[in-house]
């Protein structure tokens, strides 16, 4: 197999659904004609990494290296590569391939590829038939079509979470046309939620944040929310009824969806971004019907919109609010993320992986 002659890298892998992340040396495929080899500088820690590694969304193949908020610099390119050059600051998000031919792919929505896009980790690499491994590692090889440019104005570490948290919130904000004159609710103040507030505010929308953590209220305002509804503050919930045009729900576990839906005005839409592994009751049909409300979902974003989001962030000087960690801290970071104790994204310094 090509792996035998591949490029050696150091990674952090889980060996089964219960074990912690531990060092693992493995190989990337050799650089093909359309491939870009990237030295990974930083990788964000997304809650999806944990859901996946723990088998919460279904059985996995192990060892598994998570990570899909990847930024770094190009160190080699294949002979047919035209979009990227050695030394470029680049990013890789949640997908590394798709069929490129179906209706969704032709529309630049590779994330909805009808034949199934290839996940950056826990997928099957089309070139080798081997499992894909993610960005908790020192290097990666990706087809140039799935590599995006990171604007020079952005700090590389703070840009890493844009590759998932950024585009996952940007895509529905654009699709549902958030902007001046619209009122947007953001639920859950973690990696996705804090980027949703920043992006919605930068697009000109009026933002209301919903959080279960009173200690995050001031941060929500600083990030751009005009108002904050904390935990079970009944008068605050009542006063928001029938007021919002769009809600982005980024909560990672079961919660009361019906109560949130009731804050939507006529024709408002609530978009489920959080992917709770535990089931939630279907909201009341009267809640939906009485104001012609929509309950929707959205999955990451396509490559063109990922680039558009990065360019927008470059122009507006928007990055994530991050806590930088070394390879040694990642297991503790996962535990803290489960407790909601993250301000607001952990980002791994990937040069520290494999340093013993
Ligand atoms: P995160 O950083 O852990 O943030 C989730 C936040 O939700 C927490 O900080 C907390 O905020 C709130 N929360 C957690 N459990 C809750 C509960 N049971 N009830 C109420 N609030 C709760 O996670 P993330 O990385 O932003 O990801 C959030 C979810 O989105 C995960 O399920 C992830 O897998 C999913 N995701 C989906 C996509 C997609 O394409 N749709 C992409 C990336 C991630 P407060 O303290 O403010 O309440
Ligand atoms: Zn993610
Ligand atoms: Zn396709």
mmCIF file of C-alpha atoms and ligand atoms in Angstrom:
data_model
loop_
_atom_site.group_PDB
_atom_site.id
_atom_site.type_symbol
_atom_site.label_atom_id
_atom_site.label_comp_id
_atom_site.label_asym_id
_atom_site.label_seq_id
_atom_site.Cartn_x
_atom_site.Cartn_y
_atom_site.Cartn_z
ATOM 1 C CA UNK A 1 0.000 0.000 0.000
ATOM 2 C CA UNK A 2 1.149 3.600 -0.536
ATOM 3 C CA UNK A 3 1.281 4.065 3.237
ATOM 4 C CA UNK A 4 4.502 2.034 3.305
ATOM 5 C CA UNK A 5 6.258 4.736 1.307
ATOM 6 C CA UNK A 6 4.337 7.593 2.859
ATOM 7 C CA UNK A 7 5.306 10.705 4.772
ATOM 8 C CA UNK A 8 5.911 10.087 8.475
ATOM 9 C CA UNK A 9 4.034 12.346 10.900
ATOM 10 C CA UNK A 10 3.349 12.415 14.635
ATOM 11 C CA UNK A 11 -0.234 12.469 15.865
ATOM 12 C CA UNK A 12 -2.510 12.123 18.854
ATOM 13 C CA UNK A 13 -4.879 9.173 18.507
ATOM 14 C CA UNK A 14 -7.534 7.391 20.501
ATOM 15 C CA UNK A 15 -7.271 3.615 20.414
ATOM 16 C CA UNK A 16 -10.895 2.873 21.329
ATOM 17 C CA UNK A 17 -14.030 4.713 22.421
ATOM 18 C CA UNK A 18 -12.898 5.008 26.052
ATOM 19 C CA UNK A 19 -9.160 5.656 25.926
ATOM 20 C CA UNK A 20 -7.451 9.058 26.170
ATOM 21 C CA UNK A 21 -5.547 10.639 23.309
ATOM 22 C CA UNK A 22 -1.998 9.301 23.131
ATOM 23 C CA UNK A 23 0.970 9.820 20.792
ATOM 24 C CA UNK A 24 0.872 7.774 17.586
ATOM 25 C CA UNK A 25 3.338 7.834 14.700
ATOM 26 C CA UNK A 26 1.722 7.221 11.317
ATOM 27 C CA UNK A 27 2.130 8.096 7.656
ATOM 28 C CA UNK A 28 0.419 10.391 5.196
ATOM 29 C CA UNK A 29 0.144 9.458 1.537
ATOM 30 C CA UNK A 30 2.911 10.686 -0.731
ATOM 31 C CA UNK A 31 2.193 13.961 -2.522
ATOM 32 C CA UNK A 32 0.186 13.268 -5.683
ATOM 33 C CA UNK A 33 -0.012 15.611 -8.704
ATOM 34 C CA UNK A 34 -2.906 17.673 -7.254
ATOM 35 C CA UNK A 35 -1.893 17.367 -3.603
ATOM 36 C CA UNK A 36 -0.642 19.914 -1.130
ATOM 37 C CA UNK A 37 1.508 18.867 1.818
ATOM 38 C CA UNK A 38 0.931 21.055 4.858
ATOM 39 C CA UNK A 39 2.999 21.418 8.033
ATOM 40 C CA UNK A 40 0.249 21.823 10.625
ATOM 41 C CA UNK A 41 0.869 24.714 13.021
ATOM 42 C CA UNK A 42 -2.446 24.700 14.902
ATOM 43 C CA UNK A 43 -5.601 22.628 15.177
ATOM 44 C CA UNK A 44 -8.772 23.665 17.005
ATOM 45 C CA UNK A 45 -10.578 21.292 19.359
ATOM 46 C CA UNK A 46 -14.206 20.861 18.227
ATOM 47 C CA UNK A 47 -16.868 19.089 20.254
ATOM 48 C CA UNK A 48 -17.401 16.874 17.188
ATOM 49 C CA UNK A 49 -13.890 15.465 17.747
ATOM 50 C CA UNK A 50 -15.051 14.141 21.080
ATOM 51 C CA UNK A 51 -18.478 12.896 19.888
ATOM 52 C CA UNK A 52 -16.680 10.981 17.109
ATOM 53 C CA UNK A 53 -13.779 9.587 19.138
ATOM 54 C CA UNK A 54 -16.140 8.352 21.860
ATOM 55 C CA UNK A 55 -18.340 6.596 19.310
ATOM 56 C CA UNK A 56 -21.315 8.752 20.345
ATOM 57 C CA UNK A 57 -22.528 9.035 16.726
ATOM 58 C CA UNK A 58 -21.821 5.389 15.862
ATOM 59 C CA UNK A 59 -19.057 2.794 15.893
ATOM 60 C CA UNK A 60 -15.629 3.983 14.722
ATOM 61 C CA UNK A 61 -12.446 2.507 13.304
ATOM 62 C CA UNK A 62 -9.372 2.955 15.534
ATOM 63 C CA UNK A 63 -6.738 4.297 15.928
ATOM 64 C CA UNK A 64 -8.437 7.611 15.185
ATOM 65 C CA UNK A 65 -6.700 10.994 14.993
ATOM 66 C CA UNK A 66 -9.336 13.755 15.379
ATOM 67 C CA UNK A 67 -9.099 17.396 14.338
ATOM 68 C CA UNK A 68 -10.691 19.376 11.494
ATOM 69 C CA UNK A 69 -9.790 22.965 12.292
ATOM 70 C CA UNK A 70 -6.370 22.864 10.644
ATOM 71 C CA UNK A 71 -4.049 25.727 9.759
ATOM 72 C CA UNK A 72 -0.448 25.576 8.674
ATOM 73 C CA UNK A 73 1.932 26.295 5.849
ATOM 74 C CA UNK A 74 2.436 24.564 2.531
ATOM 75 C CA UNK A 75 5.723 22.636 2.440
ATOM 76 C CA UNK A 76 5.333 20.747 -0.857
ATOM 77 C CA UNK A 77 3.003 20.750 -3.856
ATOM 78 C CA UNK A 78 2.278 18.263 -6.618
ATOM 79 C CA UNK A 79 3.203 19.076 -10.200
ATOM 80 C CA UNK A 80 -0.351 20.034 -11.258
ATOM 81 C CA UNK A 81 -1.135 22.258 -8.264
ATOM 82 C CA UNK A 82 -2.073 25.797 -9.284
ATOM 83 C CA UNK A 83 -3.933 27.285 -6.312
ATOM 84 C CA UNK A 84 -1.291 27.056 -3.587
ATOM 85 C CA UNK A 85 2.454 27.529 -3.309
ATOM 86 C CA UNK A 86 5.167 26.563 -0.842
ATOM 87 C CA UNK A 87 5.079 28.904 2.163
ATOM 88 C CA UNK A 88 1.382 29.851 1.827
ATOM 89 C CA UNK A 89 -0.726 30.024 4.996
ATOM 90 C CA UNK A 90 -3.586 27.602 4.374
ATOM 91 C CA UNK A 91 -6.433 25.849 6.124
ATOM 92 C CA UNK A 92 -8.269 22.537 5.943
ATOM 93 C CA UNK A 93 -11.705 22.073 7.470
ATOM 94 C CA UNK A 94 -14.069 19.157 7.951
ATOM 95 C CA UNK A 95 -13.884 17.602 4.482
ATOM 96 C CA UNK A 96 -10.968 16.602 2.266
ATOM 97 C CA UNK A 97 -12.779 15.225 -0.774
ATOM 98 C CA UNK A 98 -16.131 14.706 -2.508
ATOM 99 C CA UNK A 99 -17.363 13.386 -5.860
ATOM 100 C CA UNK A 100 -17.053 16.891 -7.467
ATOM 101 C CA UNK A 101 -19.722 15.914 -9.985
ATOM 102 C CA UNK A 102 -23.130 15.804 -8.305
ATOM 103 C CA UNK A 103 -25.499 18.773 -8.165
ATOM 104 C CA UNK A 104 -24.376 19.758 -4.665
ATOM 105 C CA UNK A 105 -20.665 19.607 -5.554
ATOM 106 C CA UNK A 106 -21.240 21.641 -8.716
ATOM 107 C CA UNK A 107 -22.935 24.273 -6.578
ATOM 108 C CA UNK A 108 -19.907 24.453 -4.273
ATOM 109 C CA UNK A 109 -21.778 22.617 -1.527
ATOM 110 C CA UNK A 110 -19.350 19.710 -1.264
ATOM 111 C CA UNK A 111 -20.453 19.293 2.349
ATOM 112 C CA UNK A 112 -23.766 17.979 0.973
ATOM 113 C CA UNK A 113 -22.185 15.789 -1.742
ATOM 114 C CA UNK A 114 -24.849 13.316 -2.863
ATOM 115 C CA UNK A 115 -22.306 10.491 -2.901
ATOM 116 C CA UNK A 116 -20.966 11.481 0.509
ATOM 117 C CA UNK A 117 -18.053 13.809 1.136
ATOM 118 C CA UNK A 118 -14.858 12.459 2.714
ATOM 119 C CA UNK A 119 -14.411 13.541 6.321
ATOM 120 C CA UNK A 120 -11.015 14.914 7.322
ATOM 121 C CA UNK A 121 -10.964 12.119 9.888
ATOM 122 C CA UNK A 122 -12.974 8.906 10.233
ATOM 123 C CA UNK A 123 -13.502 8.847 6.461
ATOM 124 C CA UNK A 124 -11.954 6.726 3.722
ATOM 125 C CA UNK A 125 -9.261 8.393 1.622
ATOM 126 C CA UNK A 126 -10.230 8.035 -2.046
ATOM 127 C CA UNK A 127 -6.580 7.927 -3.163
ATOM 128 C CA UNK A 128 -5.504 5.040 -0.893
ATOM 129 C CA UNK A 129 -8.607 3.360 0.522
ATOM 130 C CA UNK A 130 -7.143 3.954 3.981
ATOM 131 C CA UNK A 131 -8.874 5.751 6.878
ATOM 132 C CA UNK A 132 -8.449 9.526 6.893
ATOM 133 C CA UNK A 133 -6.726 10.954 9.969
ATOM 134 C CA UNK A 134 -7.234 14.482 11.243
ATOM 135 C CA UNK A 135 -5.321 17.511 12.345
ATOM 136 C CA UNK A 136 -4.125 16.592 15.838
ATOM 137 C CA UNK A 137 -0.879 15.903 14.023
ATOM 138 C CA UNK A 138 2.205 17.529 12.575
ATOM 139 C CA UNK A 139 1.349 17.285 8.889
ATOM 140 C CA UNK A 140 -1.314 16.390 6.328
ATOM 141 C CA UNK A 141 -1.614 15.833 2.569
ATOM 142 C CA UNK A 142 -4.808 17.148 0.944
ATOM 143 C CA UNK A 143 -6.051 17.673 -2.628
ATOM 144 C CA UNK A 144 -5.620 21.368 -3.424
ATOM 145 C CA UNK A 145 -9.345 21.775 -4.123
ATOM 146 C CA UNK A 146 -10.050 21.222 -0.416
ATOM 147 C CA UNK A 147 -7.364 23.577 0.853
ATOM 148 C CA UNK A 148 -8.320 27.218 1.519
ATOM 149 C CA UNK A 149 -6.210 30.341 1.904
ATOM 150 C CA UNK A 150 -5.839 32.016 5.292
ATOM 151 C CA UNK A 151 -5.672 35.822 4.895
ATOM 152 C CA UNK A 152 -2.362 37.298 6.025
ATOM 153 C CA UNK A 153 -4.156 39.698 8.381
ATOM 154 C CA UNK A 154 -5.338 36.840 10.619
ATOM 155 C CA UNK A 155 -3.391 35.322 13.497
ATOM 156 C CA UNK A 156 -2.913 31.674 12.461
ATOM 157 C CA UNK A 157 -3.874 30.158 15.828
ATOM 158 C CA UNK A 158 -7.023 32.278 16.139
ATOM 159 C CA UNK A 159 -7.928 31.437 12.534
ATOM 160 C CA UNK A 160 -7.912 27.651 13.101
ATOM 161 C CA UNK A 161 -11.444 27.466 14.620
ATOM 162 C CA UNK A 162 -12.823 29.330 11.609
ATOM 163 C CA UNK A 163 -12.347 26.134 9.584
ATOM 164 C CA UNK A 164 -15.228 24.427 11.403
ATOM 165 C CA UNK A 165 -16.859 26.686 14.018
ATOM 166 C CA UNK A 166 -16.571 29.671 11.684
ATOM 167 C CA UNK A 167 -18.018 28.182 8.515
ATOM 168 C CA UNK A 168 -20.651 26.107 10.340
ATOM 169 C CA UNK A 169 -22.193 29.301 11.730
ATOM 170 C CA UNK A 170 -21.423 31.487 8.684
ATOM 171 C CA UNK A 171 -23.227 29.175 6.261
ATOM 172 C CA UNK A 172 -26.697 29.377 7.894
ATOM 173 C CA UNK A 173 -26.247 33.098 8.640
ATOM 174 C CA UNK A 174 -25.780 33.677 4.908
ATOM 175 C CA UNK A 175 -28.390 31.154 3.778
ATOM 176 C CA UNK A 176 -31.066 32.706 6.022
ATOM 177 C CA UNK A 177 -29.818 36.200 5.124
ATOM 178 C CA UNK A 178 -28.850 37.569 8.515
ATOM 179 C CA UNK A 179 -27.909 41.231 8.312
ATOM 180 C CA UNK A 180 -29.054 44.726 9.178
ATOM 181 C CA UNK A 181 -32.662 44.665 10.360
ATOM 182 C CA UNK A 182 -32.665 40.972 11.326
ATOM 183 C CA UNK A 183 -32.682 39.621 14.848
ATOM 184 C CA UNK A 184 -30.556 36.551 15.449
ATOM 185 C CA UNK A 185 -30.524 34.318 18.538
ATOM 186 C CA UNK A 186 -27.452 32.242 19.339
ATOM 187 C CA UNK A 187 -27.850 29.338 21.756
ATOM 188 C CA UNK A 188 -24.857 27.881 23.639
ATOM 189 C CA UNK A 189 -21.679 29.839 24.138
ATOM 190 C CA UNK A 190 -18.924 27.439 23.148
ATOM 191 C CA UNK A 191 -16.753 27.240 20.039
ATOM 192 C CA UNK A 192 -19.601 27.525 17.526
ATOM 193 C CA UNK A 193 -21.717 29.886 19.603
ATOM 194 C CA UNK A 194 -19.079 32.525 20.205
ATOM 195 C CA UNK A 195 -18.224 32.598 16.488
ATOM 196 C CA UNK A 196 -21.935 32.808 15.637
ATOM 197 C CA UNK A 197 -22.235 35.940 17.802
ATOM 198 C CA UNK A 198 -19.150 37.538 16.244
ATOM 199 C CA UNK A 199 -20.157 36.769 12.663
ATOM 200 C CA UNK A 200 -23.824 37.719 13.059
ATOM 201 C CA UNK A 201 -22.856 41.015 14.695
ATOM 202 C CA UNK A 202 -20.275 41.727 11.969
ATOM 203 C CA UNK A 203 -22.964 41.071 9.332
ATOM 204 C CA UNK A 204 -25.060 43.769 11.005
ATOM 205 C CA UNK A 205 -27.685 41.640 12.754
ATOM 206 C CA UNK A 206 -29.003 42.331 16.248
ATOM 207 C CA UNK A 207 -27.914 39.384 18.395
ATOM 208 C CA UNK A 208 -29.457 37.789 21.472
ATOM 209 C CA UNK A 209 -27.335 35.142 23.212
ATOM 210 C CA UNK A 210 -28.853 32.272 25.206
ATOM 211 C CA UNK A 211 -26.538 30.655 27.735
ATOM 212 C CA UNK A 212 -26.823 28.295 30.692
ATOM 213 C CA UNK A 213 -23.675 29.891 32.174
ATOM 214 C CA UNK A 214 -24.254 33.223 33.978
ATOM 215 C CA UNK A 215 -20.489 33.794 33.992
ATOM 216 C CA UNK A 216 -20.487 34.028 30.170
ATOM 217 C CA UNK A 217 -23.021 36.892 29.951
ATOM 218 C CA UNK A 218 -20.452 39.697 29.894
ATOM 219 C CA UNK A 219 -18.398 37.860 27.281
ATOM 220 C CA UNK A 220 -21.488 37.474 25.091
ATOM 221 C CA UNK A 221 -21.959 41.255 25.100
ATOM 222 C CA UNK A 222 -18.285 41.853 24.424
ATOM 223 C CA UNK A 223 -18.450 39.426 21.485
ATOM 224 C CA UNK A 224 -21.274 41.479 19.987
ATOM 225 C CA UNK A 225 -24.602 40.415 21.526
ATOM 226 C CA UNK A 226 -27.018 43.249 22.305
ATOM 227 C CA UNK A 227 -28.810 41.165 24.918
ATOM 228 C CA UNK A 228 -28.320 37.935 26.842
ATOM 229 C CA UNK A 229 -30.829 35.452 28.260
ATOM 230 C CA UNK A 230 -29.248 33.511 31.087
ATOM 231 C CA UNK A 231 -30.387 30.025 32.113
ATOM 232 C CA UNK A 232 -33.964 29.955 33.419
ATOM 233 C CA UNK A 233 -34.644 33.669 33.788
ATOM 234 C CA UNK A 234 -38.421 33.382 33.170
ATOM 235 C CA UNK A 235 -39.151 37.105 32.604
ATOM 236 C CA UNK A 236 -36.277 37.292 30.095
ATOM 237 C CA UNK A 237 -37.671 34.311 28.160
ATOM 238 C CA UNK A 238 -41.191 35.810 28.181
ATOM 239 C CA UNK A 239 -39.972 39.152 26.886
ATOM 240 C CA UNK A 240 -38.252 37.442 23.900
ATOM 241 C CA UNK A 241 -41.375 35.607 22.693
ATOM 242 C CA UNK A 242 -42.143 36.083 18.987
ATOM 243 C CA UNK A 243 -39.152 38.387 18.518
ATOM 244 C CA UNK A 244 -36.385 36.639 16.538
ATOM 245 C CA UNK A 245 -35.956 35.981 12.807
ATOM 246 C CA UNK A 246 -33.300 33.307 13.071
ATOM 247 C CA UNK A 247 -31.861 31.123 15.817
ATOM 248 C CA UNK A 248 -28.608 29.191 15.574
ATOM 249 C CA UNK A 249 -28.718 26.405 18.166
ATOM 250 C CA UNK A 250 -25.203 25.136 18.916
ATOM 251 C CA UNK A 251 -25.966 23.096 22.030
ATOM 252 C CA UNK A 252 -24.174 19.743 22.170
ATOM 253 C CA UNK A 253 -26.678 17.902 24.406
ATOM 254 C CA UNK A 254 -30.441 17.539 24.924
ATOM 255 C CA UNK A 255 -32.327 20.729 25.812
ATOM 256 C CA UNK A 256 -35.705 22.439 25.517
ATOM 257 C CA UNK A 257 -36.167 23.214 21.811
ATOM 258 C CA UNK A 258 -39.827 24.160 22.108
ATOM 259 C CA UNK A 259 -39.072 27.059 24.439
ATOM 260 C CA UNK A 260 -36.525 28.399 21.953
ATOM 261 C CA UNK A 261 -38.889 28.049 19.003
ATOM 262 C CA UNK A 262 -41.408 30.230 20.790
ATOM 263 C CA UNK A 263 -38.938 33.144 20.633
ATOM 264 C CA UNK A 264 -39.221 33.112 16.797
ATOM 265 C CA UNK A 265 -41.548 35.603 15.134
ATOM 266 C CA UNK A 266 -43.746 34.883 12.089
ATOM 267 C CA UNK A 267 -41.747 32.942 9.466
ATOM 268 C CA UNK A 268 -38.694 32.713 11.701
ATOM 269 C CA UNK A 269 -36.312 29.771 11.394
ATOM 270 C CA UNK A 270 -34.385 27.843 14.008
ATOM 271 C CA UNK A 271 -31.334 25.991 12.700
ATOM 272 C CA UNK A 272 -29.990 23.025 14.628
ATOM 273 C CA UNK A 273 -26.190 23.034 14.447
ATOM 274 C CA UNK A 274 -25.483 21.131 17.657
ATOM 275 C CA UNK A 275 -25.576 17.386 17.069
ATOM 276 C CA UNK A 276 -26.667 15.913 20.380
ATOM 277 C CA UNK A 277 -26.103 12.154 20.424
ATOM 278 C CA UNK A 278 -29.030 11.830 22.851
ATOM 279 C CA UNK A 279 -32.550 12.129 21.453
ATOM 280 C CA UNK A 280 -34.686 15.196 22.083
ATOM 281 C CA UNK A 281 -38.504 15.301 22.027
ATOM 282 C CA UNK A 282 -40.021 16.683 18.827
ATOM 283 C CA UNK A 283 -41.280 20.209 19.554
ATOM 284 C CA UNK A 284 -44.976 20.980 19.762
ATOM 285 C CA UNK A 285 -46.677 21.100 16.373
ATOM 286 C CA UNK A 286 -48.686 24.106 17.593
ATOM 287 C CA UNK A 287 -45.457 25.938 18.338
ATOM 288 C CA UNK A 288 -44.385 25.493 14.724
ATOM 289 C CA UNK A 289 -47.747 26.024 13.060
ATOM 290 C CA UNK A 290 -48.920 29.049 15.049
ATOM 291 C CA UNK A 291 -46.264 31.376 13.582
ATOM 292 C CA UNK A 292 -45.363 29.437 10.392
ATOM 293 C CA UNK A 293 -42.009 28.709 12.005
ATOM 294 C CA UNK A 294 -39.307 26.532 10.455
ATOM 295 C CA UNK A 295 -37.134 24.035 12.286
ATOM 296 C CA UNK A 296 -34.061 23.315 10.160
ATOM 297 C CA UNK A 297 -30.519 21.978 10.332
ATOM 298 C CA UNK A 298 -27.225 22.791 8.664
ATOM 299 C CA UNK A 299 -23.951 20.898 8.270
ATOM 300 C CA UNK A 300 -20.619 22.771 8.084
ATOM 301 C CA UNK A 301 -20.177 24.553 4.704
ATOM 302 C CA UNK A 302 -18.804 24.157 1.189
ATOM 303 C CA UNK A 303 -15.322 25.131 0.051
ATOM 304 C CA UNK A 304 -16.302 28.414 -1.716
ATOM 305 C CA UNK A 305 -18.240 29.630 1.338
ATOM 306 C CA UNK A 306 -15.382 28.587 3.620
ATOM 307 C CA UNK A 307 -13.073 30.824 1.568
ATOM 308 C CA UNK A 308 -15.668 33.631 1.555
ATOM 309 C CA UNK A 309 -15.959 33.405 5.351
ATOM 310 C CA UNK A 310 -12.162 33.497 5.772
ATOM 311 C CA UNK A 311 -11.915 36.525 3.480
ATOM 312 C CA UNK A 312 -14.708 38.251 5.428
ATOM 313 C CA UNK A 313 -12.890 37.502 8.696
ATOM 314 C CA UNK A 314 -9.649 38.796 7.186
ATOM 315 C CA UNK A 315 -11.320 42.058 6.169
ATOM 316 C CA UNK A 316 -13.047 42.523 9.537
ATOM 317 C CA UNK A 317 -10.178 41.257 11.694
ATOM 318 C CA UNK A 318 -12.278 38.428 13.135
ATOM 319 C CA UNK A 319 -10.764 35.334 14.684
ATOM 320 C CA UNK A 320 -11.826 32.985 17.435
ATOM 321 C CA UNK A 321 -11.228 33.654 21.101
ATOM 322 C CA UNK A 322 -8.836 30.877 21.967
ATOM 323 C CA UNK A 323 -6.911 29.146 24.703
ATOM 324 C CA UNK A 324 -3.689 27.766 23.266
ATOM 325 C CA UNK A 325 -2.613 24.371 24.558
ATOM 326 C CA UNK A 326 0.189 21.880 23.999
ATOM 327 C CA UNK A 327 -0.185 18.213 23.112
ATOM 328 C CA UNK A 328 0.078 17.362 26.808
ATOM 329 C CA UNK A 329 -3.065 19.343 27.675
ATOM 330 C CA UNK A 330 -5.480 17.902 25.152
ATOM 331 C CA UNK A 331 -7.107 15.241 27.342
ATOM 332 C CA UNK A 332 -7.776 17.821 30.053
ATOM 333 C CA UNK A 333 -9.120 20.191 27.405
ATOM 334 C CA UNK A 334 -11.617 17.524 26.312
ATOM 335 C CA UNK A 335 -12.804 17.110 29.914
ATOM 336 C CA UNK A 336 -13.188 20.857 30.282
ATOM 337 C CA UNK A 337 -15.101 21.109 26.993
ATOM 338 C CA UNK A 338 -17.622 18.537 28.253
ATOM 339 C CA UNK A 339 -18.201 20.744 31.313
ATOM 340 C CA UNK A 340 -18.717 23.838 29.115
ATOM 341 C CA UNK A 341 -15.518 25.241 30.630
ATOM 342 C CA UNK A 342 -13.944 26.676 27.492
ATOM 343 C CA UNK A 343 -13.367 30.344 26.574
ATOM 344 C CA UNK A 344 -14.114 29.719 23.744
ATOM 345 C CA UNK A 345 -11.990 27.310 21.736
ATOM 346 C CA UNK A 346 -8.941 25.255 22.626
ATOM 347 C CA UNK A 347 -6.298 25.353 19.911
ATOM 348 C CA UNK A 348 -3.413 22.875 19.918
ATOM 349 C CA UNK A 349 0.117 24.033 19.068
ATOM 350 C CA UNK A 350 0.804 21.072 16.811
ATOM 351 C CA UNK A 351 4.571 21.523 16.849
ATOM 352 C CA UNK A 352 4.388 20.107 20.407
ATOM 353 C CA UNK A 353 3.009 16.778 19.163
ATOM 354 C CA UNK A 354 5.582 14.030 19.177
ATOM 355 C CA UNK A 355 8.046 15.978 21.320
ATOM 356 C CA UNK A 356 7.869 13.334 24.057
HETATM 357 P P1 LIG B 1 -18.788 23.413 22.816
HETATM 358 O O1 LIG B 1 -17.642 24.326 22.601
HETATM 359 O O2 LIG B 1 -18.711 22.336 23.816
HETATM 360 O O3 LIG B 1 -20.079 24.360 23.097
HETATM 361 C C1 LIG B 1 -21.364 23.854 23.349
HETATM 362 C C2 LIG B 1 -22.063 24.821 24.325
HETATM 363 O O4 LIG B 1 -23.444 24.421 24.452
HETATM 364 C C3 LIG B 1 -21.521 24.763 25.744
HETATM 365 O O5 LIG B 1 -20.416 25.607 25.936
HETATM 366 C C4 LIG B 1 -22.719 25.252 26.549
HETATM 367 O O6 LIG B 1 -22.832 26.681 26.435
HETATM 368 C C5 LIG B 1 -23.893 24.673 25.800
HETATM 369 N N1 LIG B 1 -24.367 23.386 26.331
HETATM 370 C C6 LIG B 1 -23.723 22.208 26.353
HETATM 371 N N2 LIG B 1 -24.532 21.229 26.813
HETATM 372 C C7 LIG B 1 -25.704 21.800 27.072
HETATM 373 C C8 LIG B 1 -26.976 21.295 27.531
HETATM 374 N N3 LIG B 1 -27.153 19.994 27.796
HETATM 375 N N4 LIG B 1 -27.996 22.178 27.663
HETATM 376 C C9 LIG B 1 -27.819 23.472 27.371
HETATM 377 N N5 LIG B 1 -26.638 24.008 26.931
HETATM 378 C C10 LIG B 1 -25.600 23.173 26.782
HETATM 379 O O7 LIG B 1 -19.158 22.686 21.452
HETATM 380 P P2 LIG B 1 -18.949 23.163 19.927
HETATM 381 O O8 LIG B 1 -17.642 22.671 19.440
HETATM 382 O O9 LIG B 1 -19.336 24.574 19.807
HETATM 383 O O10 LIG B 1 -20.032 22.234 19.199
HETATM 384 C C11 LIG B 1 -21.405 22.331 19.566
HETATM 385 C C12 LIG B 1 -22.193 21.219 18.914
HETATM 386 O O11 LIG B 1 -22.198 21.454 17.499
HETATM 387 C C13 LIG B 1 -21.610 19.824 19.092
HETATM 388 O O12 LIG B 1 -22.699 18.905 19.207
HETATM 389 C C14 LIG B 1 -20.851 19.588 17.792
HETATM 390 O O13 LIG B 1 -20.698 18.224 17.484
HETATM 391 C C15 LIG B 1 -21.784 20.263 16.833
HETATM 392 N N6 LIG B 1 -21.171 20.662 15.553
HETATM 393 C C16 LIG B 1 -21.970 20.625 14.468
HETATM 394 C C17 LIG B 1 -21.497 21.033 13.259
HETATM 395 C C18 LIG B 1 -22.419 21.047 12.071
HETATM 396 O O14 LIG B 1 -21.922 21.080 10.956
HETATM 397 N N7 LIG B 1 -23.727 21.072 12.253
HETATM 398 C C19 LIG B 1 -20.176 21.471 13.139
HETATM 399 C C20 LIG B 1 -19.385 21.520 14.272
HETATM 400 C C21 LIG B 1 -19.893 21.112 15.488
HETATM 401 P P3 LIG B 1 -23.384 27.617 27.631
HETATM 402 O O15 LIG B 1 -22.418 27.437 28.745
HETATM 403 O O16 LIG B 1 -23.373 28.969 27.014
HETATM 404 O O17 LIG B 1 -24.772 27.163 27.931
HETATM 405 ZN ZN1 LIG B 2 -16.098 20.709 14.101
HETATM 406 ZN ZN1 LIG B 3 -20.748 15.300 -4.974
#
